[in-house]
Amino acid sequence: MWSSTRTSVSCFWGQGQVRSRSSNADFPGIKERTLVAVKPDGVQRRLIGEIIKRFEQRGFRLVGLKMLQAPEKLLAQHYVSLQKKPFYPSLLHYMTSGPVVAMVWEGHNVVRSSRMLVGDTDPAGAAPGTIRGDLSVHISRNVVHASDSVQGAEKEISLWFQSAELIDWEGCDHNNIYHL
Ligand SMILES: Nc1ncnc2c1ncn2[C@@H]1O[C@H](COP(=O)(O)OP(=O)(O)OP(=O)(O)O)[C@@H](O)[C@H]1O
Ligand SMILES: Nc1nc2c(ncn2[C@H]2C[C@H](O)[C@@H](COP(=O)(O)OP(=O)(O)O)O2)c(=O)[nH]1
Ligand SMILES: [Mg+2]
């Protein structure tokens, strides 16, 4: 689904050696990706930076980012499972009320971890410390989206991004488990 060439950044360890990379074939899930989107209320409330900060601090890698006015057709596909819900029209109205910031984050178990970072769908039940638990009060204005399964993430990423818009890069921070 994503490009196979990985952009290399020289990593200097300790006394300045460049450490050679081991294969990551032994670490399934290491390159897992998920779709996260700052919803229109998050953009309006200037929360883009705060939300990106939480994913970066956790150690995930941003591999795709764009701001867009989401077309209704895209949202209809994205929320296809909610089409029959009574709140569906208001959900589409909300999601088209302003620009959205769509992102793809990569890392070990990023789908599950993102859902934990984001918190419960209903902010009233979202734990303090989570994005929704700290920054929102109502389910219909819950500031952020995160895919809820690996399969769903793959589908959503291909819906929101062309593969050429995703950058395969490698860093050299202490969270870089490619070097384990
Ligand atoms: N009862 C509700 N009333 C109003 N809006 C709702 C309600 N339930 C869900 N929503 C909206 O629809 C979105 C999608 O619902 P879903 O059940 O997929 O929750 P989610 O997976 O936590 O959210 P998202 O898919 O946006 O990450 C919610 O994030 C929320 O904005
Ligand atoms: N108004 C309203 N909106 C709802 C309801 N259930 C879900 N939504 C909205 C908010 C969710 O973030 C969005 C997507 O639903 P989801 O995928 O089940 O939840 P989540 O993945 O956002 O946590 O739909 C709901 O019951 N009422
Ligand atoms: Mg959902």
JSON list of N, CA and C and ligand atoms in Angstrom, two decimals, residues 39 78-79 81-82 85-88 90-91 94 115 118-122 132 138-142 144-148 156, ligand 2:
[
{"chain": "A", "resi": 39, "resn": "LYS", "atom": "N", "xyz": [-10.64, 17.29, 13.32]},
{"chain": "A", "resi": 39, "resn": "LYS", "atom": "CA", "xyz": [-11.95, 17.63, 12.76]},
{"chain": "A", "resi": 39, "resn": "LYS", "atom": "C", "xyz": [-12.12, 19.16, 12.73]},
{"chain": "A", "resi": 78, "resn": "HIS", "atom": "N", "xyz": [-16.04, 7.34, 4.12]},
{"chain": "A", "resi": 78, "resn": "HIS", "atom": "CA", "xyz": [-15.35, 7.23, 5.42]},
{"chain": "A", "resi": 78, "resn": "HIS", "atom": "C", "xyz": [-16.31, 6.77, 6.53]},
{"chain": "A", "resi": 79, "resn": "TYR", "atom": "N", "xyz": [-17.53, 7.33, 6.51]},
{"chain": "A", "resi": 79, "resn": "TYR", "atom": "CA", "xyz": [-18.49, 7.01, 7.57]},
{"chain": "A", "resi": 79, "resn": "TYR", "atom": "C", "xyz": [-19.60, 6.09, 7.07]},
{"chain": "A", "resi": 81, "resn": "SER", "atom": "N", "xyz": [-20.29, 3.10, 7.63]},
{"chain": "A", "resi": 81, "resn": "SER", "atom": "CA", "xyz": [-20.91, 2.25, 8.66]},
{"chain": "A", "resi": 81, "resn": "SER", "atom": "C", "xyz": [-21.90, 3.02, 9.53]},
{"chain": "A", "resi": 82, "resn": "LEU", "atom": "N", "xyz": [-21.89, 4.34, 9.43]},
{"chain": "A", "resi": 82, "resn": "LEU", "atom": "CA", "xyz": [-22.78, 5.15, 10.27]},
{"chain": "A", "resi": 82, "resn": "LEU", "atom": "C", "xyz": [-23.97, 5.72, 9.50]},
{"chain": "A", "resi": 85, "resn": "LYS", "atom": "N", "xyz": [-27.39, 5.80, 11.00]},
{"chain": "A", "resi": 85, "resn": "LYS", "atom": "CA", "xyz": [-27.56, 6.40, 12.33]},
{"chain": "A", "resi": 85, "resn": "LYS", "atom": "C", "xyz": [-28.33, 7.71, 12.23]},
{"chain": "A", "resi": 86, "resn": "PRO", "atom": "N", "xyz": [-29.13, 7.99, 13.24]},
{"chain": "A", "resi": 86, "resn": "PRO", "atom": "CA", "xyz": [-29.92, 9.23, 13.19]},
{"chain": "A", "resi": 86, "resn": "PRO", "atom": "C", "xyz": [-29.06, 10.49, 13.13]},
{"chain": "A", "resi": 87, "resn": "PHE", "atom": "N", "xyz": [-27.85, 10.41, 13.69]},
{"chain": "A", "resi": 87, "resn": "PHE", "atom": "CA", "xyz": [-26.99, 11.61, 13.71]},
{"chain": "A", "resi": 87, "resn": "PHE", "atom": "C", "xyz": [-26.15, 11.77, 12.44]},
{"chain": "A", "resi": 88, "resn": "TYR", "atom": "N", "xyz": [-26.31, 10.84, 11.48]},
{"chain": "A", "resi": 88, "resn": "TYR", "atom": "CA", "xyz": [-25.47, 10.87, 10.28]},
{"chain": "A", "resi": 88, "resn": "TYR", "atom": "C", "xyz": [-25.51, 12.21, 9.52]},
{"chain": "A", "resi": 90, "resn": "SER", "atom": "N", "xyz": [-26.18, 15.20, 10.64]},
{"chain": "A", "resi": 90, "resn": "SER", "atom": "CA", "xyz": [-25.48, 16.25, 11.40]},
{"chain": "A", "resi": 90, "resn": "SER", "atom": "C", "xyz": [-23.97, 15.98, 11.45]},
{"chain": "A", "resi": 91, "resn": "LEU", "atom": "N", "xyz": [-23.60, 14.71, 11.42]},
{"chain": "A", "resi": 91, "resn": "LEU", "atom": "CA", "xyz": [-22.17, 14.36, 11.39]},
{"chain": "A", "resi": 91, "resn": "LEU", "atom": "C", "xyz": [-21.54, 14.89, 10.09]},
{"chain": "A", "resi": 94, "resn": "TYR", "atom": "N", "xyz": [-21.29, 18.66, 10.22]},
{"chain": "A", "resi": 94, "resn": "TYR", "atom": "CA", "xyz": [-20.15, 19.02, 11.10]},
{"chain": "A", "resi": 94, "resn": "TYR", "atom": "C", "xyz": [-18.81, 18.83, 10.37]},
{"chain": "A", "resi": 115, "resn": "ARG", "atom": "N", "xyz": [-6.02, 5.07, 19.51]},
{"chain": "A", "resi": 115, "resn": "ARG", "atom": "CA", "xyz": [-7.36, 5.08, 20.11]},
{"chain": "A", "resi": 115, "resn": "ARG", "atom": "C", "xyz": [-7.27, 5.40, 21.61]},
{"chain": "A", "resi": 118, "resn": "VAL", "atom": "N", "xyz": [-6.55, 9.13, 21.90]},
{"chain": "A", "resi": 118, "resn": "VAL", "atom": "CA", "xyz": [-7.71, 9.94, 21.54]},
{"chain": "A", "resi": 118, "resn": "VAL", "atom": "C", "xyz": [-8.81, 9.86, 22.60]},
{"chain": "A", "resi": 119, "resn": "GLY", "atom": "N", "xyz": [-9.03, 8.67, 23.14]},
{"chain": "A", "resi": 119, "resn": "GLY", "atom": "CA", "xyz": [-10.03, 8.51, 24.19]},
{"chain": "A", "resi": 119, "resn": "GLY", "atom": "C", "xyz": [-11.39, 8.10, 23.65]},
{"chain": "A", "resi": 120, "resn": "ASP", "atom": "N", "xyz": [-12.31, 7.89, 24.56]},
{"chain": "A", "resi": 120, "resn": "ASP", "atom": "CA", "xyz": [-13.66, 7.42, 24.21]},
{"chain": "A", "resi": 120, "resn": "ASP", "atom": "C", "xyz": [-14.36, 8.38, 23.24]},
{"chain": "A", "resi": 121, "resn": "THR", "atom": "N", "xyz": [-15.20, 7.79, 22.36]},
{"chain": "A", "resi": 121, "resn": "THR", "atom": "CA", "xyz": [-15.95, 8.61, 21.39]},
{"chain": "A", "resi": 121, "resn": "THR", "atom": "C", "xyz": [-16.71, 9.74, 22.07]},
{"chain": "A", "resi": 122, "resn": "ASP", "atom": "N", "xyz": [-17.36, 9.41, 23.19]},
{"chain": "A", "resi": 122, "resn": "ASP", "atom": "CA", "xyz": [-18.11, 10.42, 23.94]},
{"chain": "A", "resi": 122, "resn": "ASP", "atom": "C", "xyz": [-17.17, 11.07, 24.96]},
{"chain": "A", "resi": 132, "resn": "ARG", "atom": "N", "xyz": [-9.61, 13.70, 23.67]},
{"chain": "A", "resi": 132, "resn": "ARG", "atom": "CA", "xyz": [-11.02, 14.06, 23.85]},
{"chain": "A", "resi": 132, "resn": "ARG", "atom": "C", "xyz": [-11.34, 14.37, 25.31]},
{"chain": "A", "resi": 138, "resn": "HIS", "atom": "N", "xyz": [-18.51, 17.36, 24.06]},
{"chain": "A", "resi": 138, "resn": "HIS", "atom": "CA", "xyz": [-19.71, 16.76, 23.47]},
{"chain": "A", "resi": 138, "resn": "HIS", "atom": "C", "xyz": [-19.35, 15.82, 22.33]},
{"chain": "A", "resi": 139, "resn": "ILE", "atom": "N", "xyz": [-20.08, 14.70, 22.25]},
{"chain": "A", "resi": 139, "resn": "ILE", "atom": "CA", "xyz": [-19.79, 13.67, 21.24]},
{"chain": "A", "resi": 139, "resn": "ILE", "atom": "C", "xyz": [-19.86, 14.22, 19.81]},
{"chain": "A", "resi": 140, "resn": "SER", "atom": "N", "xyz": [-20.69, 15.22, 19.59]},
{"chain": "A", "resi": 140, "resn": "SER", "atom": "CA", "xyz": [-20.82, 15.75, 18.23]},
{"chain": "A", "resi": 140, "resn": "SER", "atom": "C", "xyz": [-19.75, 16.79, 17.89]},
{"chain": "A", "resi": 141, "resn": "ARG", "atom": "N", "xyz": [-18.85, 17.07, 18.83]},
{"chain": "A", "resi": 141, "resn": "ARG", "atom": "CA", "xyz": [-17.73, 17.99, 18.60]},
{"chain": "A", "resi": 141, "resn": "ARG", "atom": "C", "xyz": [-16.50, 17.42, 19.31]},
{"chain": "A", "resi": 142, "resn": "ASN", "atom": "N", "xyz": [-16.10, 16.24, 18.86]},
{"chain": "A", "resi": 142, "resn": "ASN", "atom": "CA", "xyz": [-15.04, 15.54, 19.62]},
{"chain": "A", "resi": 142, "resn": "ASN", "atom": "C", "xyz": [-13.64, 15.66, 19.02]},
{"chain": "A", "resi": 144, "resn": "VAL", "atom": "N", "xyz": [-11.32, 15.12, 17.02]},
{"chain": "A", "resi": 144, "resn": "VAL", "atom": "CA", "xyz": [-10.32, 14.29, 16.34]},
{"chain": "A", "resi": 144, "resn": "VAL", "atom": "C", "xyz": [-10.91, 12.95, 15.91]},
{"chain": "A", "resi": 145, "resn": "HIS", "atom": "N", "xyz": [-10.35, 12.42, 14.86]},
{"chain": "A", "resi": 145, "resn": "HIS", "atom": "CA", "xyz": [-10.71, 11.07, 14.40]},
{"chain": "A", "resi": 145, "resn": "HIS", "atom": "C", "xyz": [-9.46, 10.20, 14.46]},
{"chain": "A", "resi": 146, "resn": "ALA", "atom": "N", "xyz": [-9.64, 8.93, 14.80]},
{"chain": "A", "resi": 146, "resn": "ALA", "atom": "CA", "xyz": [-8.55, 7.95, 14.68]},
{"chain": "A", "resi": 146, "resn": "ALA", "atom": "C", "xyz": [-9.17, 6.63, 14.24]},
{"chain": "A", "resi": 147, "resn": "SER", "atom": "N", "xyz": [-8.54, 5.96, 13.29]},
{"chain": "A", "resi": 147, "resn": "SER", "atom": "CA", "xyz": [-9.04, 4.66, 12.80]},
{"chain": "A", "resi": 147, "resn": "SER", "atom": "C", "xyz": [-9.17, 3.69, 13.97]},
{"chain": "A", "resi": 148, "resn": "ASP", "atom": "N", "xyz": [-10.17, 2.79, 13.86]},
{"chain": "A", "resi": 148, "resn": "ASP", "atom": "CA", "xyz": [-10.40, 1.91, 15.01]},
{"chain": "A", "resi": 148, "resn": "ASP", "atom": "C", "xyz": [-9.92, 0.47, 14.82]},
{"chain": "A", "resi": 156, "resn": "GLU", "atom": "N", "xyz": [-9.07, 3.56, 5.28]},
{"chain": "A", "resi": 156, "resn": "GLU", "atom": "CA", "xyz": [-9.20, 5.02, 5.43]},
{"chain": "A", "resi": 156, "resn": "GLU", "atom": "C", "xyz": [-7.99, 5.75, 4.84]},
{"chain": "B", "resi": 2, "resn": "LIG", "atom": "N1", "xyz": [-24.20, 13.08, 17.11]},
{"chain": "B", "resi": 2, "resn": "LIG", "atom": "C1", "xyz": [-23.68, 11.84, 17.23]},
{"chain": "B", "resi": 2, "resn": "LIG", "atom": "N2", "xyz": [-22.52, 11.59, 16.69]},
{"chain": "B", "resi": 2, "resn": "LIG", "atom": "C2", "xyz": [-22.00, 10.34, 16.83]},
{"chain": "B", "resi": 2, "resn": "LIG", "atom": "C3", "xyz": [-22.62, 9.31, 17.52]},
{"chain": "B", "resi": 2, "resn": "LIG", "atom": "N3", "xyz": [-21.86, 8.20, 17.47]},
{"chain": "B", "resi": 2, "resn": "LIG", "atom": "C4", "xyz": [-20.82, 8.55, 16.77]},
{"chain": "B", "resi": 2, "resn": "LIG", "atom": "N4", "xyz": [-20.88, 9.82, 16.38]},
{"chain": "B", "resi": 2, "resn": "LIG", "atom": "C5", "xyz": [-19.91, 10.58, 15.64]},
{"chain": "B", "resi": 2, "resn": "LIG", "atom": "C6", "xyz": [-18.74, 10.97, 16.53]},
{"chain": "B", "resi": 2, "resn": "LIG", "atom": "C7", "xyz": [-17.67, 10.01, 16.14]},
{"chain": "B", "resi": 2, "resn": "LIG", "atom": "O1", "xyz": [-16.41, 10.53, 16.38]},
{"chain": "B", "resi": 2, "resn": "LIG", "atom": "C8", "xyz": [-17.99, 9.76, 14.71]},
{"chain": "B", "resi": 2, "resn": "LIG", "atom": "C9", "xyz": [-17.48, 8.48, 14.26]},
{"chain": "B", "resi": 2, "resn": "LIG", "atom": "O2", "xyz": [-18.05, 7.49, 15.02]},
{"chain": "B", "resi": 2, "resn": "LIG", "atom": "P1", "xyz": [-17.18, 6.28, 15.47]},
{"chain": "B", "resi": 2, "resn": "LIG", "atom": "O3", "xyz": [-16.27, 5.94, 14.37]},
{"chain": "B", "resi": 2, "resn": "LIG", "atom": "O4", "xyz": [-18.12, 5.24, 15.98]},
{"chain": "B", "resi": 2, "resn": "LIG", "atom": "O5", "xyz": [-16.43, 6.88, 16.72]},
{"chain": "B", "resi": 2, "resn": "LIG", "atom": "P2", "xyz": [-14.91, 7.35, 16.84]},
{"chain": "B", "resi": 2, "resn": "LIG", "atom": "O6", "xyz": [-14.16, 6.40, 15.99]},
{"chain": "B", "resi": 2, "resn": "LIG", "atom": "O7", "xyz": [-14.90, 8.76, 16.37]},
{"chain": "B", "resi": 2, "resn": "LIG", "atom": "O8", "xyz": [-14.58, 7.26, 18.29]},
{"chain": "B", "resi": 2, "resn": "LIG", "atom": "O9", "xyz": [-19.40, 9.80, 14.62]},
{"chain": "B", "resi": 2, "resn": "LIG", "atom": "C10", "xyz": [-23.87, 9.61, 18.13]},
{"chain": "B", "resi": 2, "resn": "LIG", "atom": "O10", "xyz": [-24.51, 8.75, 18.77]},
{"chain": "B", "resi": 2, "resn": "LIG", "atom": "N5", "xyz": [-24.35, 10.89, 17.95]}
]
